mmCIF file of C-alpha atoms and ligand atoms in Angstrom:
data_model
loop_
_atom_site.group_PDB
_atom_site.id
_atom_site.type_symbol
_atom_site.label_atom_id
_atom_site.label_comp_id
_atom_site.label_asym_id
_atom_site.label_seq_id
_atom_site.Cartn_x
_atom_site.Cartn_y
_atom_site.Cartn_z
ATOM 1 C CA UNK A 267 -0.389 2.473 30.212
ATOM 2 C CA UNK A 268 -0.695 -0.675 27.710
ATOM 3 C CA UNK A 269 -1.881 -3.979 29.153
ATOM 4 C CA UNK A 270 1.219 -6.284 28.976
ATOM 5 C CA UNK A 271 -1.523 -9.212 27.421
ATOM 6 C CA UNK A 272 -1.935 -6.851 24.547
ATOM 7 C CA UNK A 273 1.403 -6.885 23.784
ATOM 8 C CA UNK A 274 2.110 -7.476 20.351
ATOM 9 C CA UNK A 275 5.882 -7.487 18.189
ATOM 10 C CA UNK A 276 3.363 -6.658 14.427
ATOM 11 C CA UNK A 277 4.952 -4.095 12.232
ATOM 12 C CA UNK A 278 3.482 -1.209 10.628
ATOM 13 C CA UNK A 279 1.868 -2.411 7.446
ATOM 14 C CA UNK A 280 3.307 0.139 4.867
ATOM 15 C CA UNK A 281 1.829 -1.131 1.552
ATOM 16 C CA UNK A 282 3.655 0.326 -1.788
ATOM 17 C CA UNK A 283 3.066 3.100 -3.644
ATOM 18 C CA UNK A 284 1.154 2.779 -6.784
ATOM 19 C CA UNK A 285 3.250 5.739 -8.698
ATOM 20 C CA UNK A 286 4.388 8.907 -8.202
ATOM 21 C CA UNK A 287 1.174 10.637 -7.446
ATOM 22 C CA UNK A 288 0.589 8.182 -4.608
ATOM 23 C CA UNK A 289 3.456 9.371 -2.671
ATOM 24 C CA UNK A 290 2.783 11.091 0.268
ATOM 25 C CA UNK A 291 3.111 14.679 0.711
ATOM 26 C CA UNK A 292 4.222 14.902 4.309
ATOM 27 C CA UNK A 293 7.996 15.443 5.071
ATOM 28 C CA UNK A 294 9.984 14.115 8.274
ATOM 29 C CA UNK A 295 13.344 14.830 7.177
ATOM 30 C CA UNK A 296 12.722 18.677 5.512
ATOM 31 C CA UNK A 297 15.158 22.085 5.629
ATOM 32 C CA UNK A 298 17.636 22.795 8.208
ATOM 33 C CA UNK A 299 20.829 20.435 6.969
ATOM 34 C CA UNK A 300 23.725 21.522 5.713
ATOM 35 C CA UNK A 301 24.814 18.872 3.100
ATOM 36 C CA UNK A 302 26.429 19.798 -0.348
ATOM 37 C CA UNK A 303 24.619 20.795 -3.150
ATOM 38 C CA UNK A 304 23.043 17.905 -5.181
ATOM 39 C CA UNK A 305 24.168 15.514 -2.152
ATOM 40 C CA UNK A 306 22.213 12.152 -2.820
ATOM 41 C CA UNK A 307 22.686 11.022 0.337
ATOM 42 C CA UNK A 308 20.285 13.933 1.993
ATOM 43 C CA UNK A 309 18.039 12.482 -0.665
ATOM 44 C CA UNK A 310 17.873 9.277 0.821
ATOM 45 C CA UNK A 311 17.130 10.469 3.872
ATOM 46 C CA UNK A 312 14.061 12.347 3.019
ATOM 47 C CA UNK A 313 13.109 9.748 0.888
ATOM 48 C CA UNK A 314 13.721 6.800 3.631
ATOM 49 C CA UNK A 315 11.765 8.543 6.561
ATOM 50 C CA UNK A 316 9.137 9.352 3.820
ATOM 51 C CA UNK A 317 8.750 6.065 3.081
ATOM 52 C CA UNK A 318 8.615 5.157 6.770
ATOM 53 C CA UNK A 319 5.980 7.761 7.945
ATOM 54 C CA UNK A 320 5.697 9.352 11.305
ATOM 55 C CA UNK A 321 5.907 6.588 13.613
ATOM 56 C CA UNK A 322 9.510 5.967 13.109
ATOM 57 C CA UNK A 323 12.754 6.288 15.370
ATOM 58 C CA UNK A 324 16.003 7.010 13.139
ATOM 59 C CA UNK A 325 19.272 6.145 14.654
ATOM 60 C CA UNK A 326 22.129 7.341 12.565
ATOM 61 C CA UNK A 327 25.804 6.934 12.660
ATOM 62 C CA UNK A 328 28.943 9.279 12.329
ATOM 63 C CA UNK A 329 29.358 10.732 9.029
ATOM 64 C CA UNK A 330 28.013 13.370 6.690
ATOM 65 C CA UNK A 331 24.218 12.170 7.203
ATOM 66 C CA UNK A 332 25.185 13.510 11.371
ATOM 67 C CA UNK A 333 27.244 15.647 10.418
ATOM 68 C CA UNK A 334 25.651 17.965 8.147
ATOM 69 C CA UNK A 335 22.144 16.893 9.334
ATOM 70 C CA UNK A 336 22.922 17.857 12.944
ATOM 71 C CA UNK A 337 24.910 21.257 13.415
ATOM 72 C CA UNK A 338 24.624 22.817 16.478
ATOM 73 C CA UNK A 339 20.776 23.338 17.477
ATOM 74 C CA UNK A 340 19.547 23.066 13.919
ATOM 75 C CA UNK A 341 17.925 19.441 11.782
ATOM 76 C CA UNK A 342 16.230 18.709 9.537
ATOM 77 C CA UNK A 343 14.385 15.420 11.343
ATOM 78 C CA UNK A 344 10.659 15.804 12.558
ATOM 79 C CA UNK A 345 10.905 12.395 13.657
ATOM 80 C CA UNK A 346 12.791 10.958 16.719
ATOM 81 C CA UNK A 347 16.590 10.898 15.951
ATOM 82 C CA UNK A 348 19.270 9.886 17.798
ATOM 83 C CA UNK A 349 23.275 9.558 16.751
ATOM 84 C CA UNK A 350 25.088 6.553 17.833
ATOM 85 C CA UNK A 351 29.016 5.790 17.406
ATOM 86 C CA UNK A 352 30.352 5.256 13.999
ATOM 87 C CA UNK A 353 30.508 1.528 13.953
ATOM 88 C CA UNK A 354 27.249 1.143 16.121
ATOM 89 C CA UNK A 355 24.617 0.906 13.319
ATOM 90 C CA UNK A 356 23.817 -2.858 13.585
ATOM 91 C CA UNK A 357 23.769 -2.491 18.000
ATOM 92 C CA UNK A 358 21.807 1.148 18.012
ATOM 93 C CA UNK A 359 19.046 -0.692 15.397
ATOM 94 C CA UNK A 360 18.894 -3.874 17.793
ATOM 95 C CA UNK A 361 19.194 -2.154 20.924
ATOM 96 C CA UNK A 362 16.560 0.299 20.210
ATOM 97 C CA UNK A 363 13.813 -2.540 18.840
ATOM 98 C CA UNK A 364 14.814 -4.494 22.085
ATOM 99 C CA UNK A 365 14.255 -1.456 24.587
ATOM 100 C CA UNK A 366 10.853 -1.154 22.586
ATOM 101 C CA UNK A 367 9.973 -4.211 23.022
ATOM 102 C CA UNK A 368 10.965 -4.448 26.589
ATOM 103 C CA UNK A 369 9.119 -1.211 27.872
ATOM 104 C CA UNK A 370 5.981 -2.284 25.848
ATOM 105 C CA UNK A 371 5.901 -5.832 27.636
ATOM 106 C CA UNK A 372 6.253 -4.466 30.751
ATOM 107 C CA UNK A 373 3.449 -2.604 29.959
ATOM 108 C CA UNK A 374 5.012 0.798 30.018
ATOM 109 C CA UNK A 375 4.520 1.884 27.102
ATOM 110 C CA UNK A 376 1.231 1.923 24.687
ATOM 111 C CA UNK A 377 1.662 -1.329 22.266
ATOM 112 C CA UNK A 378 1.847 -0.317 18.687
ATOM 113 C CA UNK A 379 4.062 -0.775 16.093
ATOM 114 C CA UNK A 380 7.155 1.925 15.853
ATOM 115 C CA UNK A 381 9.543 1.750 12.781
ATOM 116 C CA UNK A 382 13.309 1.278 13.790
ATOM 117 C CA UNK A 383 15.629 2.293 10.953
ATOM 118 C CA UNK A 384 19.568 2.626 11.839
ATOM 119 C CA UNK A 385 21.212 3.947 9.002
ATOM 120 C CA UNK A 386 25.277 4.065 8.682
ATOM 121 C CA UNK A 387 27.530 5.123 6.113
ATOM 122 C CA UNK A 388 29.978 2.410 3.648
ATOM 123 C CA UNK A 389 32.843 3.541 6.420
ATOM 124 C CA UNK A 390 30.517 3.068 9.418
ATOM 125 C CA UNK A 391 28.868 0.204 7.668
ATOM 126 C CA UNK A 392 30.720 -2.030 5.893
ATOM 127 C CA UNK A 393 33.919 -1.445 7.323
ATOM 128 C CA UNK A 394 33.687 -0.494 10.922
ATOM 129 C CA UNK A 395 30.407 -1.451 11.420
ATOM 130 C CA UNK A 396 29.896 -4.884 9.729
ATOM 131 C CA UNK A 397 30.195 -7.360 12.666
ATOM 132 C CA UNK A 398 27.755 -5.539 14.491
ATOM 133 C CA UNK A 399 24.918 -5.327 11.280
ATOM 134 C CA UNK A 400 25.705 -9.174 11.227
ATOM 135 C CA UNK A 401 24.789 -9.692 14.493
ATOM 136 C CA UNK A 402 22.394 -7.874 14.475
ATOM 137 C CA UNK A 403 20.490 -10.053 11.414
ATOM 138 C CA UNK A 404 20.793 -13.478 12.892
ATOM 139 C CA UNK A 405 17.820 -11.731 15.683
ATOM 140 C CA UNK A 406 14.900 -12.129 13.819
ATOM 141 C CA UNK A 407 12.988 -11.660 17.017
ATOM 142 C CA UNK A 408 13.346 -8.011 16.568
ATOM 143 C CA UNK A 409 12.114 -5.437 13.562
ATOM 144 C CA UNK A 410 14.653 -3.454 12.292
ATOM 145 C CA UNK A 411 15.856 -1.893 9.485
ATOM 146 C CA UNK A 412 19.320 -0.648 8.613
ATOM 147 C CA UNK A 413 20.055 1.309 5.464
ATOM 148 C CA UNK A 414 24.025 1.855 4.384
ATOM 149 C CA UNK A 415 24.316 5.488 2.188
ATOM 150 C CA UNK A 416 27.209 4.250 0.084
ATOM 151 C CA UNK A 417 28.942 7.230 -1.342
ATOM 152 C CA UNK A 418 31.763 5.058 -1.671
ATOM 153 C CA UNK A 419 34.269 6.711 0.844
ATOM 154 C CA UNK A 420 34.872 8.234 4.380
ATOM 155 C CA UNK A 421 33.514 11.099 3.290
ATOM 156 C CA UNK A 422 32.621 13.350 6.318
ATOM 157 C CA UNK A 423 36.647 13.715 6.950
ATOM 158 C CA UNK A 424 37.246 14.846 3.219
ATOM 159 C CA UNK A 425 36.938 11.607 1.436
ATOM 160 C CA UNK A 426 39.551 8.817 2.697
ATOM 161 C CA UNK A 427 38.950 5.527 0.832
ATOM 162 C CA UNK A 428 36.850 2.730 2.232
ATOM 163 C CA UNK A 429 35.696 -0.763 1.500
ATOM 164 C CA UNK A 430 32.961 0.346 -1.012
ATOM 165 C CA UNK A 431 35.365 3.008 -2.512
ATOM 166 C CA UNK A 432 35.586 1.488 -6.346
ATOM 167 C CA UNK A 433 38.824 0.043 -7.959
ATOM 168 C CA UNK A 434 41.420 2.943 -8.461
ATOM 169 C CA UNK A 435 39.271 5.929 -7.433
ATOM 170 C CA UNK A 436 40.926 9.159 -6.697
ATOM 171 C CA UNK A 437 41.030 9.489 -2.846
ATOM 172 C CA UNK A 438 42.512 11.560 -0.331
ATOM 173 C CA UNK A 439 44.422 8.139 0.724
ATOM 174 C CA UNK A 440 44.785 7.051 -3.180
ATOM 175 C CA UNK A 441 45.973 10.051 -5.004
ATOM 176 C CA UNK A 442 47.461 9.176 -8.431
ATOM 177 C CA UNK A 443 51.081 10.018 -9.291
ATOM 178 C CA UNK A 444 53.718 9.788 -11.673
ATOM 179 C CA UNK A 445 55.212 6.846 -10.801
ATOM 180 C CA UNK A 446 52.228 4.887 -9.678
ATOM 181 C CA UNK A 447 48.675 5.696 -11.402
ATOM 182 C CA UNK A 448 46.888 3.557 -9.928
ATOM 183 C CA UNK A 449 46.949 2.982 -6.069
ATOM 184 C CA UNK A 450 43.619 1.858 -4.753
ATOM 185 C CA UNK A 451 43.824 -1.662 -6.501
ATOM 186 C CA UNK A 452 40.884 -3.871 -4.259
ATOM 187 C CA UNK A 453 37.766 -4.039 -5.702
ATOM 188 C CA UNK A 454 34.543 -3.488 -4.064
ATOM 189 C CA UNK A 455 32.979 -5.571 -1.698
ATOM 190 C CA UNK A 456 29.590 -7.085 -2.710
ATOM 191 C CA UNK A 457 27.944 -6.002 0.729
ATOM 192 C CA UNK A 458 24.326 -6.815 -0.132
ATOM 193 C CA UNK A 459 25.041 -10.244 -1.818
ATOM 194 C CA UNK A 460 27.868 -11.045 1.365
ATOM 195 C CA UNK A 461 24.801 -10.466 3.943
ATOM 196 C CA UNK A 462 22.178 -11.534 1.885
ATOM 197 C CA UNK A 463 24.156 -15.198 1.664
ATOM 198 C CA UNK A 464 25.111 -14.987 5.494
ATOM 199 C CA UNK A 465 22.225 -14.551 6.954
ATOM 200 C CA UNK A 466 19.962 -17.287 5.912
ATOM 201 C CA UNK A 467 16.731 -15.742 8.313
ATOM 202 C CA UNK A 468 17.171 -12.332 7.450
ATOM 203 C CA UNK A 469 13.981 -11.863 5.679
ATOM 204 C CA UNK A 470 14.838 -8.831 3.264
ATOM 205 C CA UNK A 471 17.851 -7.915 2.030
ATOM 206 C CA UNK A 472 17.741 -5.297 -1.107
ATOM 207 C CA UNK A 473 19.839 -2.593 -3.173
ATOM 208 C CA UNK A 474 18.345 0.585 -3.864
ATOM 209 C CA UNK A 475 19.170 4.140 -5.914
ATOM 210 C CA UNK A 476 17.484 7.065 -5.330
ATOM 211 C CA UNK A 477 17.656 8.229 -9.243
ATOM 212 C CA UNK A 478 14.706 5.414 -8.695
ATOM 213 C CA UNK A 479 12.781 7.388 -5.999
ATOM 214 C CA UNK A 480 9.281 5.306 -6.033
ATOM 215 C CA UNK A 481 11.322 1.961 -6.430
ATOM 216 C CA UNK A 482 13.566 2.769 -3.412
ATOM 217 C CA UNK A 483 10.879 3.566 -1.245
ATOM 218 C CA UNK A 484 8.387 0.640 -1.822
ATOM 219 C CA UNK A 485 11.472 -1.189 -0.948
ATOM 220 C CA UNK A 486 12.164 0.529 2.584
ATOM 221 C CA UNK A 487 8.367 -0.088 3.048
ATOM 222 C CA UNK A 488 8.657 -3.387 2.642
ATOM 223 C CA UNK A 489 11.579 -3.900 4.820
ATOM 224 C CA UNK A 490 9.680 -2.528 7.412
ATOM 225 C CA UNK A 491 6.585 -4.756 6.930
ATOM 226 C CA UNK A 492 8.032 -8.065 6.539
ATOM 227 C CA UNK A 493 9.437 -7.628 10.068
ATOM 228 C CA UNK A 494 12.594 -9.463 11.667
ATOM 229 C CA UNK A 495 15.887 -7.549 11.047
ATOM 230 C CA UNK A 496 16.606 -6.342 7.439
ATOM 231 C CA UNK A 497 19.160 -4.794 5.118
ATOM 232 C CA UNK A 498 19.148 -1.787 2.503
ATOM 233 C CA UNK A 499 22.403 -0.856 0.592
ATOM 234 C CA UNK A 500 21.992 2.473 -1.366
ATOM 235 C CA UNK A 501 24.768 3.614 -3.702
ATOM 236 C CA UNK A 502 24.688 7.739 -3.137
ATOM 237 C CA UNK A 503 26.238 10.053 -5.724
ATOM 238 C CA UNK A 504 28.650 12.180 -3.741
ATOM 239 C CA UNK A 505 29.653 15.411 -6.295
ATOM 240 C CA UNK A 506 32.451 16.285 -3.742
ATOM 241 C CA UNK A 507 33.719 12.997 -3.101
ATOM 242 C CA UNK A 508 33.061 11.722 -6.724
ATOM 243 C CA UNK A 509 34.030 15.314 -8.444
ATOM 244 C CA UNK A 510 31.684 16.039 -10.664
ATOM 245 C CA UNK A 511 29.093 18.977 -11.623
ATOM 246 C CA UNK A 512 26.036 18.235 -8.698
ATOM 247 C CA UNK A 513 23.736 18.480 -11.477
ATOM 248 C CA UNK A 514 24.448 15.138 -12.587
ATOM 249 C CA UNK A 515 23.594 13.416 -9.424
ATOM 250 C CA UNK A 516 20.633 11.244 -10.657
ATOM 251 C CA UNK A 517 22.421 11.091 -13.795
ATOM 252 C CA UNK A 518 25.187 9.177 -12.434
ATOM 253 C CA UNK A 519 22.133 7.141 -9.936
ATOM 254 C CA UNK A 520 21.434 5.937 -13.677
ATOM 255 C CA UNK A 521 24.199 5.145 -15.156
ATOM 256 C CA UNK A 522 25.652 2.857 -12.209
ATOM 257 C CA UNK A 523 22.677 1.009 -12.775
ATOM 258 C CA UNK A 524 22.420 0.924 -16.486
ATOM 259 C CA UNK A 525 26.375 0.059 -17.021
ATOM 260 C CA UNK A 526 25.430 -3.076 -14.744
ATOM 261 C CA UNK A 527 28.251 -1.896 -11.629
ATOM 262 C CA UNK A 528 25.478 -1.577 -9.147
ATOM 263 C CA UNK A 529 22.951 -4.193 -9.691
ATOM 264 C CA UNK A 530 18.765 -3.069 -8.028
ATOM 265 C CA UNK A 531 17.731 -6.242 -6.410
ATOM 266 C CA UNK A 532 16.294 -7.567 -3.674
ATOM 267 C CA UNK A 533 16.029 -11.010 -1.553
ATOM 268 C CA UNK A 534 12.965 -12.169 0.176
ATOM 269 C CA UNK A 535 13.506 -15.094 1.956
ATOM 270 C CA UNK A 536 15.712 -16.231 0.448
ATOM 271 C CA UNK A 537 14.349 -15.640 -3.365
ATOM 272 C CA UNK A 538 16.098 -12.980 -5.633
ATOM 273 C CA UNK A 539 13.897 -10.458 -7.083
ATOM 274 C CA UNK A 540 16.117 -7.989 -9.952
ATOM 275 C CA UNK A 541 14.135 -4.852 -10.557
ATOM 276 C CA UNK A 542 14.092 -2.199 -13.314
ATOM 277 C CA UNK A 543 17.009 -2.067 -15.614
ATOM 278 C CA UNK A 544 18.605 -4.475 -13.504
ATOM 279 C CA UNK A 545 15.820 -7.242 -14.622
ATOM 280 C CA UNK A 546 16.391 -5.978 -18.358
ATOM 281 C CA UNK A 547 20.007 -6.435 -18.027
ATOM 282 C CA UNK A 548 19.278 -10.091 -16.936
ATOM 283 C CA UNK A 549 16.814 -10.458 -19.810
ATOM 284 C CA UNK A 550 19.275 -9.909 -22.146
ATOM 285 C CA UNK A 551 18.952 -5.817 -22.555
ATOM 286 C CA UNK A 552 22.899 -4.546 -23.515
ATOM 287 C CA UNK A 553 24.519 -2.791 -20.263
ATOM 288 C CA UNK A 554 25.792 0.459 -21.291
ATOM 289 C CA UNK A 555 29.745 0.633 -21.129
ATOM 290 C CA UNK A 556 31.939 1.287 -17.673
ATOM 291 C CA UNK A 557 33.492 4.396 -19.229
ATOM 292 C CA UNK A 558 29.961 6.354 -19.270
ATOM 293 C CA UNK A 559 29.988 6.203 -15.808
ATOM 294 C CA UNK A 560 33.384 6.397 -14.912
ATOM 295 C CA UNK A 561 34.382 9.129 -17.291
ATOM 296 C CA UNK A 562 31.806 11.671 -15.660
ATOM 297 C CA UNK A 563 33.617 11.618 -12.697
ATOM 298 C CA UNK A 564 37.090 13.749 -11.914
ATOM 299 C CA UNK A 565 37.834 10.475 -9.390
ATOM 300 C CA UNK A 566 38.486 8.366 -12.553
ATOM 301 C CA UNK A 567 40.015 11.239 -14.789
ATOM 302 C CA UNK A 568 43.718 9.637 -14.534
ATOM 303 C CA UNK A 569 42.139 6.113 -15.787
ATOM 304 C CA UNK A 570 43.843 4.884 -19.094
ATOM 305 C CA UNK A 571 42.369 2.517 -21.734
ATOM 306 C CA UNK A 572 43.809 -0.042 -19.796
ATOM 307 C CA UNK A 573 42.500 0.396 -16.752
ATOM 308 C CA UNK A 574 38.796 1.148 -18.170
ATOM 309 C CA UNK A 575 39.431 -2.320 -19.835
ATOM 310 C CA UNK A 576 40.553 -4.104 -16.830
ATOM 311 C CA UNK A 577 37.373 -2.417 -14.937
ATOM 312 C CA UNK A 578 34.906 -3.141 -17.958
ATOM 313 C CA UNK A 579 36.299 -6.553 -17.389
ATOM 314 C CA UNK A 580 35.531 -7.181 -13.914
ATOM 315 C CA UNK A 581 31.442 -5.958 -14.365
ATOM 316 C CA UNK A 582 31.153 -8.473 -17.366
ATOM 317 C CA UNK A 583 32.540 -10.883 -14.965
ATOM 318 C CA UNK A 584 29.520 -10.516 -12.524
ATOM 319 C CA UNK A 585 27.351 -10.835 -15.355
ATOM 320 C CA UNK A 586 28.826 -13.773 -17.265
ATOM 321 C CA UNK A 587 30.303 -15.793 -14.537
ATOM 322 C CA UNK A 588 28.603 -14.979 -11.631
ATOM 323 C CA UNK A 589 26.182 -18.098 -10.094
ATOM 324 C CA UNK A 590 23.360 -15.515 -8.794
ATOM 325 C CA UNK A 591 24.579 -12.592 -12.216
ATOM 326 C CA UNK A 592 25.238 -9.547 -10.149
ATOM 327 C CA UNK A 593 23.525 -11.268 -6.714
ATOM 328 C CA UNK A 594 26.269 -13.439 -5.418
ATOM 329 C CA UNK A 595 30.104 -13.796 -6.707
ATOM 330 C CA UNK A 596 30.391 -17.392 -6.974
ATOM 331 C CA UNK A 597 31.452 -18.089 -9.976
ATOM 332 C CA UNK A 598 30.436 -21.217 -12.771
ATOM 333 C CA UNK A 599 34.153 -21.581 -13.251
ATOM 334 C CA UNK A 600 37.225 -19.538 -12.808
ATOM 335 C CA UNK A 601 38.564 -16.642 -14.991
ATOM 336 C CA UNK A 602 41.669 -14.429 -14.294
ATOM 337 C CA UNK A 603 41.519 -10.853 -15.635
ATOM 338 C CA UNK A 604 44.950 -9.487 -15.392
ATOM 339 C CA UNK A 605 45.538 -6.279 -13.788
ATOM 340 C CA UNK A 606 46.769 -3.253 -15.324
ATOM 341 C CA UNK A 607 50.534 -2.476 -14.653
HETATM 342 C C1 TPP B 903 35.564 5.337 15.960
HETATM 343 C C2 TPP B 903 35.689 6.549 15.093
HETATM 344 N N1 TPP B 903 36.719 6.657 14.228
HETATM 345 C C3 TPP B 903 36.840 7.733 13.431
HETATM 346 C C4 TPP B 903 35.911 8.734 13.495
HETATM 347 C C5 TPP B 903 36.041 9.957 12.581
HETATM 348 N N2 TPP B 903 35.022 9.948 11.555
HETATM 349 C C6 TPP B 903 33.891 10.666 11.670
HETATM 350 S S1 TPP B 903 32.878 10.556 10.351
HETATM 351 C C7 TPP B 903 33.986 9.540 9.554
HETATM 352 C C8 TPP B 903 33.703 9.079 8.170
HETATM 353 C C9 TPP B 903 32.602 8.060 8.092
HETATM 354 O O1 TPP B 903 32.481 7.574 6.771
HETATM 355 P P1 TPP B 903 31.145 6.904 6.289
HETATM 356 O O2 TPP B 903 30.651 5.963 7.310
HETATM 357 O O3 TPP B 903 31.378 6.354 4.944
HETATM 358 O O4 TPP B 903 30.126 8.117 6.250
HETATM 359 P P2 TPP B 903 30.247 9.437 5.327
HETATM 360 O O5 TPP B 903 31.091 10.403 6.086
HETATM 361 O O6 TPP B 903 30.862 9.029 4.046
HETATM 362 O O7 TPP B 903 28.861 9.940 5.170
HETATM 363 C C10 TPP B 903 35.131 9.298 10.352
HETATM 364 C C11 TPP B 903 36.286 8.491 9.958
HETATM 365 C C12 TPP B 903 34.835 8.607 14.408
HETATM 366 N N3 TPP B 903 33.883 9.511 14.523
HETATM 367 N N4 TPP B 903 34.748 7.500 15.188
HETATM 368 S S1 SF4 B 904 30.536 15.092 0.924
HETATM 369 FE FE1 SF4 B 904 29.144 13.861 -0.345
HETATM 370 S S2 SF4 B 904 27.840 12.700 1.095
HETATM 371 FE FE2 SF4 B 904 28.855 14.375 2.239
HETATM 372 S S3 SF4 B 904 27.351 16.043 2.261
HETATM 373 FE FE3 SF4 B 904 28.733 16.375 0.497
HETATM 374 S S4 SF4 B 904 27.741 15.352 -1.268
HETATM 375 FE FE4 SF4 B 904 26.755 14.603 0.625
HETATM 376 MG MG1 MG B 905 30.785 7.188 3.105
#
């Protein structure tokens, strides 16, 4: 039993790794899950709890990563796991880091550092789930980490649309027709950049992709060492929700980065760091155009010129009139871009 004086509320001190070949080889999210074939999402996961090493506790909520991770008596997760409710991310991550900290005070407990990482999905996250990942970052007394898989839609129940789901995707609750084409007309919300700006203590707040495997993972390592409660929103190719060949998977990682719609940042305390392509597309390096991306996917197959125009539009809008470019959407003045009829 730990001495209560010997208490201590240090992280784990999970430098980055130099390269590839630094990685480690051990796996704590391995075989045994039942995801789709080229699902990025499962590739997160391994990647995430890879980066985190063995003394972490993963708390996930409802969605494919339970789902298909979980099915009766098989997973894939060597380390601790536990599933909490669907909009419980942000309380399951504090909860957990409290009860930690609580049993190793009270001396019942040895004192050492254990990783907390509550991960949730864009439904779970940034619809259901936001007040409670809000909350949850103004509580800087207690290390956590949560990490939102965006595959941009409810996916686990066959793909309804949700707060991340991109202007005028194909849905199972926005299915084109004849007489309306387009029927999912809100755009995105800027999830990282809203919690980033909201939570002025929150010490680390980044975007990730795993076509960027190294990247990604330094990042979850840093959350994790800078301690306090932090935020990591990954955009997650989804071939069944997205419809498109699971080959191109990292492909499609790529080219949301490269055509400037998801921007790889991050923001420690309060200073914004762009990363990769990202930084080149600040520097002045030409983003690659919407329709590369978009045009991949069977989601977008019913888009006309116009409405590739109208969603070309909005990206150059983060990047032209944007305050923080891509970071934060206030903008230097106003602009209207009409929408398509
Ligand atoms: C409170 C509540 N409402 C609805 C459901 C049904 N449900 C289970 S998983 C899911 C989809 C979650 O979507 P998301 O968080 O984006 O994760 P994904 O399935 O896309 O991985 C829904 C609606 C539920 N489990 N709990
Ligand atoms: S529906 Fe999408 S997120 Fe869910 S398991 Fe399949 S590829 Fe992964
Ligand atoms: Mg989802």
């Amino acid at each position: 039993m730990a001495d209560a004086t010997t208490f201590t509320n240090e992280t784990q001190v999970l430098l980055p790794f130099k390269g590839v070949k630094k990685v480690t080889i051990e796996e704590y999210f391995t075989s045994g899950h039942r995801t789709c074939q080229g699902c990025e999402s499962a590739l997160v996961m391994k990647l995430m709890v890879k980066a985190s090493g063995p003394r972490t506790i993963v708390l996930g909520s409802t969605g494919c990563m339970y789902v298909a991770n979980t099915t009766y008596y098989t997973t894939p997760w060597v380390v601790p796991w536990m599933h909490t409710q669907l909009g419980s991310s942000g309380s399951a991550a504090l909860g957990t880091s409290a009860g930690l900290k609580a049993l190793m005070k009270k001396g019942k407990m040895k004192s050492e550092p254990i990783n907390v990482i509550a991960f949730c999905g864009d439904g779970g996250g940034a619809d259901m789930g936001l007040a409670a990942i809000s909350a949850t970052l103004t509580h800087k007394e207690y290390n956590s980490l949560i990490l939102l898989y965006d595959n941009e839609s409810y996916a686990n129940t066959d793909i309804q649309l949700s707060g991340l789901t991109p202007y005028g995707s194909h849905t199972t609750f926005s299915p084109p027709g004849a007489v309306k084409r387009i029927i999912h007309t809100r755009w995105k919300k800027n999830v990282a950049g809203m919690l980033a700006a909201g939570h002025p203590e929150c010490r680390y707040v980044a975007t990730v992709c795993a076509s960027y495997a190294v990247e990604m993972m330094n990042k979850v390592r840093r959350a994790l060492t800078i301690g306090g409660p932090t935020f990591i929103h990954s955009l997650d190719p989804c071939p069944k929700g997205w419809d498109y060949d699971p080959m191109l998977s990292h492909e499609l990682g790529e080219l949301a980065v490269e055509t400037g719609i998801f921007p790889l940042y991050e923001v420690e305390d309060g200073v914004v760091k762009y990363y990769g392509k990202t930084k080149a597309i600040v520097e002045g390096r030409k983003r690659k155009p919407v329709r590369e991306y978009l045009l991949k996917q069977g989601r977008f197959a019913h888009f006309t010129e116009e409405d590739l125009a109208y969603f070309q539009a909005k990206v150059d809008e983060m990047w032209q009139n944007w305050e923080i470019p891509g970071v934060v959407s206030f903008r230097k003045a106003p602009v209207e871009i009409p929408m398509p009829t």
